[in-house]
PDB file of C-alpha atoms in Angstrom:
ATOM      1  CA  GLU A   1     -12.446   9.750  21.169  1.00 73.00           C
ATOM      2  CA  SER A   2     -11.136   9.727  17.631  1.00 77.00           C
ATOM      3  CA  PHE A   3     -10.096   5.811  18.294  1.00 77.00           C
ATOM      4  CA  PRO A   4     -11.912   4.219  20.264  1.00 82.00           C
ATOM      5  CA  GLN A   5     -11.219   0.923  19.766  1.00 86.00           C
ATOM      6  CA  LEU A   6      -7.920   1.398  21.126  1.00 85.00           C
ATOM      7  CA  ASP A   7      -7.758   2.039  24.844  1.00 86.00           C
ATOM      8  CA  ILE A   8      -4.961   4.697  25.319  1.00 83.00           C
ATOM      9  CA  ALA A   9      -6.055   5.337  29.003  1.00 81.00           C
ATOM     10  CA  SER A  10      -4.290   1.924  29.793  1.00 87.00           C
ATOM     11  CA  LEU A  11      -1.148   2.640  27.694  1.00 87.00           C
ATOM     12  CA  MET A  12      -0.368   6.119  28.491  1.00 88.00           C
ATOM     13  CA  THR A  13      -0.775   8.249  31.812  1.00 91.00           C
ATOM     14  CA  ALA A  14      -2.875  11.355  31.956  1.00 90.00           C
ATOM     15  CA  ALA A  15       0.549  13.285  32.318  1.00 93.00           C
ATOM     16  CA  GLN A  16       2.151  11.535  29.164  1.00 91.00           C
ATOM     17  CA  LEU A  17      -1.056  12.057  27.095  1.00 87.00           C
ATOM     18  CA  GLU A  18      -0.922  15.798  27.805  1.00 90.00           C
ATOM     19  CA  ALA A  19       3.257  15.828  27.121  1.00 90.00           C
ATOM     20  CA  ALA A  20       2.175  14.221  23.864  1.00 85.00           C
ATOM     21  CA  ALA A  21      -0.932  16.736  23.404  1.00 85.00           C
ATOM     22  CA  ALA A  22       1.214  19.584  23.610  1.00 89.00           C
ATOM     23  CA  SER A  23       4.419  18.466  21.390  1.00 87.00           C
ATOM     24  CA  ARG A  24       5.114  19.959  18.636  1.00 83.00           C
ATOM     25  CA  GLY A  25       6.610  16.754  16.796  1.00 77.00           C
ATOM     26  CA  GLY A  26       9.956  16.081  15.349  1.00 75.00           C
ATOM     27  CA  THR A  27      11.742  16.074  11.880  1.00 75.00           C
ATOM     28  CA  PHE A  28      12.825  13.812   9.477  1.00 72.00           C
ATOM     29  CA  PRO A  29      15.872  13.669   7.720  1.00 73.00           C
ATOM     30  CA  ARG A  30      15.779  14.511   4.535  1.00 78.00           C
ATOM     31  CA  PRO A  31      14.999  11.479   1.850  1.00 80.00           C
ATOM     32  CA  GLN A  32      19.279  10.436   0.789  1.00 82.00           C
ATOM     33  CA  HIS A  33      20.482   7.940  -2.038  1.00 85.00           C
ATOM     34  CA  LEU A  34      23.918   5.996  -2.926  1.00 88.00           C
ATOM     35  CA  SER A  35      24.824   6.115  -6.610  1.00 88.00           C
ATOM     36  CA  HIS A  36      26.942   3.191  -6.194  1.00 91.00           C
ATOM     37  CA  PHE A  37      26.051   0.200  -4.222  1.00 92.00           C
ATOM     38  CA  THR A  38      27.621  -2.597  -5.457  1.00 93.00           C
ATOM     39  CA  ALA A  39      31.038  -4.498  -5.966  1.00 93.00           C
ATOM     40  CA  VAL A  40      32.438  -6.794  -7.582  1.00 91.00           C
ATOM     41  CA  LEU A  41      35.554  -8.245  -5.952  1.00 89.00           C
ATOM     42  CA  PRO A  42      38.207 -10.342  -6.985  1.00 84.00           C
ATOM     43  CA  PRO A  43      38.135 -14.161  -6.598  1.00 80.00           C
ATOM     44  CA  PRO A  44      39.805 -15.304  -3.395  1.00 78.00           C
ATOM     45  CA  PRO A  45      43.677 -16.895  -3.881  1.00 81.00           C
ATOM     46  CA  PRO A  46      43.247 -20.628  -4.469  1.00 83.00           C
ATOM     47  CA  PRO A  47      44.249 -23.140  -0.850  1.00 87.00           C
ATOM     48  CA  SER A  48      48.068 -23.610  -1.463  1.00 88.00           C
ATOM     49  CA  PRO A  49      48.859 -27.043  -2.078  1.00 88.00           C
ATOM     50  CA  PRO A  50      50.046 -29.218   1.179  1.00 87.00           C
ATOM     51  CA  PRO A  51      54.296 -29.249   1.504  1.00 84.00           C
ATOM     52  CA  ALA A  52      55.560 -32.208  -0.253  1.00 78.00           C
ATOM     53  CA  SER A  53      57.559 -34.844   2.107  1.00 70.00           C
ATOM     54  CA  GLY A  54      59.489 -36.628  -0.101  1.00 57.00           C
ATOM     55  CA  GLY A  55      59.589 -37.600  -3.929  1.00 51.00           C
ATOM     56  CA  SER A  56      57.420 -36.852  -6.991  1.00 49.00           C
ATOM     57  CA  ALA A  57      54.834 -39.810  -5.691  1.00 47.00           C
ATOM     58  CA  SER A  58      54.097 -37.901  -3.028  1.00 44.00           C
ATOM     59  CA  ALA A  59      53.489 -35.094  -4.920  1.00 44.00           C
ATOM     60  CA  ALA A  60      51.557 -37.049  -7.646  1.00 41.00           C
ATOM     61  CA  GLY A  61      48.920 -38.334  -4.562  1.00 40.00           C
ATOM     62  CA  ALA A  62      48.643 -35.350  -3.251  1.00 39.00           C
ATOM     63  CA  ALA A  63      47.337 -33.961  -6.826  1.00 38.00           C
ATOM     64  CA  ALA A  64      45.250 -36.821  -6.873  1.00 37.00           C
ATOM     65  CA  ALA A  65      43.398 -36.474  -3.883  1.00 38.00           C
ATOM     66  CA  SER A  66      42.737 -32.821  -4.609  1.00 38.00           C
ATOM     67  CA  GLY A  67      40.857 -33.941  -7.374  1.00 39.00           C
ATOM     68  CA  GLY A  68      43.851 -33.631  -9.651  1.00 40.00           C
ATOM     69  CA  GLY A  69      44.466 -29.760 -10.626  1.00 40.00           C
ATOM     70  CA  GLY A  70      42.435 -26.864 -11.573  1.00 40.00           C
ATOM     71  CA  SER A  71      39.502 -26.741  -9.323  1.00 39.00           C
ATOM     72  CA  ALA A  72      40.071 -27.920  -5.784  1.00 39.00           C
ATOM     73  CA  GLY A  73      38.842 -25.754  -2.778  1.00 41.00           C
ATOM     74  CA  GLY A  74      35.904 -24.530  -4.737  1.00 45.00           C
ATOM     75  CA  GLY A  75      37.953 -22.589  -7.217  1.00 47.00           C
ATOM     76  CA  GLY A  76      35.972 -23.434 -10.082  1.00 48.00           C
ATOM     77  CA  PRO A  77      33.225 -21.013 -12.531  1.00 49.00           C
ATOM     78  CA  ALA A  78      31.072 -20.465  -9.224  1.00 49.00           C
ATOM     79  CA  ALA A  79      34.106 -19.355  -7.263  1.00 52.00           C
ATOM     80  CA  ALA A  80      34.952 -16.995 -10.359  1.00 67.00           C
ATOM     81  CA  ALA A  81      33.979 -13.368  -8.281  1.00 79.00           C
ATOM     82  CA  CYS A  82      32.677 -12.280  -5.682  1.00 87.00           C
ATOM     83  CA  GLY A  83      30.569  -9.583  -4.636  1.00 92.00           C
ATOM     84  CA  VAL A  84      28.422  -7.120  -2.317  1.00 93.00           C
ATOM     85  CA  ALA A  85      25.440  -5.328  -2.940  1.00 94.00           C
ATOM     86  CA  LEU A  86      23.458  -3.189  -0.848  1.00 93.00           C
ATOM     87  CA  LEU A  87      19.568  -3.304  -0.705  1.00 92.00           C
ATOM     88  CA  GLY A  88      16.335  -0.980   0.664  1.00 89.00           C
ATOM     89  CA  ASP A  89      17.507   1.442   3.528  1.00 86.00           C
ATOM     90  CA  ALA A  90      21.403   0.858   2.980  1.00 88.00           C
ATOM     91  CA  VAL A  91      20.547   2.131  -0.543  1.00 90.00           C
ATOM     92  CA  HIS A  92      17.627   4.722  -0.238  1.00 87.00           C
ATOM     93  CA  CYS A  93      16.497   6.433   3.013  1.00 82.00           C
ATOM     94  CA  PHE A  94      13.070   8.219   3.354  1.00 77.00           C
ATOM     95  CA  PRO A  95      10.830   9.335   5.998  1.00 75.00           C
ATOM     96  CA  PRO A  96       8.879   6.760   7.369  1.00 75.00           C
ATOM     97  CA  ASP A  97       5.843   8.420   6.765  1.00 69.00           C
ATOM     98  CA  LEU A  98       5.758   8.107   3.127  1.00 69.00           C
ATOM     99  CA  GLY A  99       5.206   4.685   2.736  1.00 75.00           C
ATOM    100  CA  GLN A 100       8.111   4.245   0.303  1.00 80.00           C
ATOM    101  CA  GLY A 101      11.021   2.713   2.038  1.00 82.00           C
ATOM    102  CA  VAL A 102       9.766  -0.829   2.117  1.00 87.00           C
ATOM    103  CA  ASN A 103       7.968  -0.791  -1.626  1.00 88.00           C
ATOM    104  CA  SER A 104      11.606   0.209  -2.351  1.00 89.00           C
ATOM    105  CA  ALA A 105      13.830  -2.519  -0.878  1.00 91.00           C
ATOM    106  CA  LEU A 106      11.316  -5.347  -2.123  1.00 94.00           C
ATOM    107  CA  LEU A 107      11.909  -4.145  -5.563  1.00 95.00           C
ATOM    108  CA  ASP A 108      15.736  -4.030  -4.849  1.00 95.00           C
ATOM    109  CA  VAL A 109      15.369  -7.597  -4.238  1.00 96.00           C
ATOM    110  CA  VAL A 110      13.449  -8.359  -7.613  1.00 97.00           C
ATOM    111  CA  ALA A 111      15.957  -6.378  -9.507  1.00 97.00           C
ATOM    112  CA  LEU A 112      18.694  -8.067  -7.993  1.00 97.00           C
ATOM    113  CA  MET A 113      17.089 -11.757  -8.312  1.00 97.00           C
ATOM    114  CA  GLN A 114      16.658 -10.488 -12.402  1.00 98.00           C
ATOM    115  CA  ALA A 115      19.606  -9.600 -12.943  1.00 97.00           C
ATOM    116  CA  LEU A 116      21.181 -12.825 -11.498  1.00 96.00           C
ATOM    117  CA  ASP A 117      18.980 -14.533 -13.558  1.00 97.00           C
ATOM    118  CA  GLU A 118      19.918 -13.036 -16.496  1.00 97.00           C
ATOM    119  CA  ALA A 119      23.301 -13.163 -15.850  1.00 96.00           C
ATOM    120  CA  GLY A 120      23.482 -17.082 -15.356  1.00 95.00           C
ATOM    121  CA  GLY A 121      24.712 -16.256 -11.897  1.00 93.00           C
ATOM    122  CA  ASP A 122      27.751 -14.710 -12.575  1.00 92.00           C
ATOM    123  CA  LEU A 123      28.465 -11.787 -10.232  1.00 92.00           C
ATOM    124  CA  ARG A 124      30.629  -9.936 -12.251  1.00 92.00           C
ATOM    125  CA  VAL A 125      27.474  -9.165 -14.664  1.00 94.00           C
ATOM    126  CA  ALA A 126      24.711  -9.300 -12.127  1.00 95.00           C
ATOM    127  CA  LEU A 127      26.085  -6.444 -10.314  1.00 96.00           C
ATOM    128  CA  PRO A 128      26.459  -4.046 -12.518  1.00 96.00           C
ATOM    129  CA  LEU A 129      23.357  -5.027 -14.234  1.00 97.00           C
ATOM    130  CA  PHE A 130      21.576  -4.678 -11.133  1.00 96.00           C
ATOM    131  CA  GLU A 131      22.932  -0.998 -10.034  1.00 96.00           C
ATOM    132  CA  GLN A 132      22.408   0.194 -13.487  1.00 96.00           C
ATOM    133  CA  ARG A 133      18.892  -0.722 -13.133  1.00 95.00           C
ATOM    134  CA  ARG A 134      18.377   0.697  -9.600  1.00 94.00           C
ATOM    135  CA  ALA A 135      20.386   3.672  -9.172  1.00 93.00           C
ATOM    136  CA  PRO A 136      18.383   5.798 -11.218  1.00 93.00           C
ATOM    137  CA  GLU A 137      15.145   4.479  -9.394  1.00 90.00           C
ATOM    138  CA  ALA A 138      16.665   5.617  -6.351  1.00 89.00           C
ATOM    139  CA  ARG A 139      17.893   8.995  -7.280  1.00 89.00           C
ATOM    140  CA  ALA A 140      14.141   9.641  -8.595  1.00 88.00           C
ATOM    141  CA  LEU A 141      12.645   8.463  -5.659  1.00 84.00           C
ATOM    142  CA  ALA A 142      14.966  10.961  -2.983  1.00 83.00           C
ATOM    143  CA  GLU A 143      14.066  13.659  -5.240  1.00 83.00           C
ATOM    144  CA  LEU A 144      10.245  12.769  -5.172  1.00 81.00           C
ATOM    145  CA  MET A 145      10.138  12.685  -1.618  1.00 76.00           C
ATOM    146  CA  THR A 146      12.027  15.638  -1.104  1.00 71.00           C
ATOM    147  CA  PHE A 147       9.828  17.423  -3.690  1.00 70.00           C
ATOM    148  CA  SER A 148       6.309  15.405  -1.825  1.00 66.00           C
ATOM    149  CA  TYR A 149       7.494  15.336   1.472  1.00 58.00           C
ATOM    150  CA  PRO A 150       6.271  19.066   2.385  1.00 59.00           C
ATOM    151  CA  TYR A 151       2.678  18.558   1.606  1.00 61.00           C
ATOM    152  CA  GLN A 152       2.018  15.289   2.845  1.00 57.00           C
TER     153      GLN A 152
END
């Protein structure tokens, strides 16, 4: 009767409806968060040069074919660092009925994009900046959810 637009009788049997009505419900785990959720990793090692099979002319030819020396195989500035960043529920988990999970995850995405923009794409700068900005928010939301959800 409370939801006339929903044909509940076609979705659940009478026994299922009675069981749902008699249920005492469940509980959600406490809200949680991580304090550290990024890692900057060292750059991968440069690729090994192919073995020389001859003399210095072959070695010079191999160096010319690989682009000369320093940045063969993508070892330039773009490959200077690798990193990992956790976002969303991997960093902060809340009961779903509070409506904060998706909102907070979207804010994580925006904050990571801003940090990457400000750092010019340098992960060594961007990831710590992202974590520095979002860790207090994750902690505050978890504490707020712990306090507020019994009153919901």
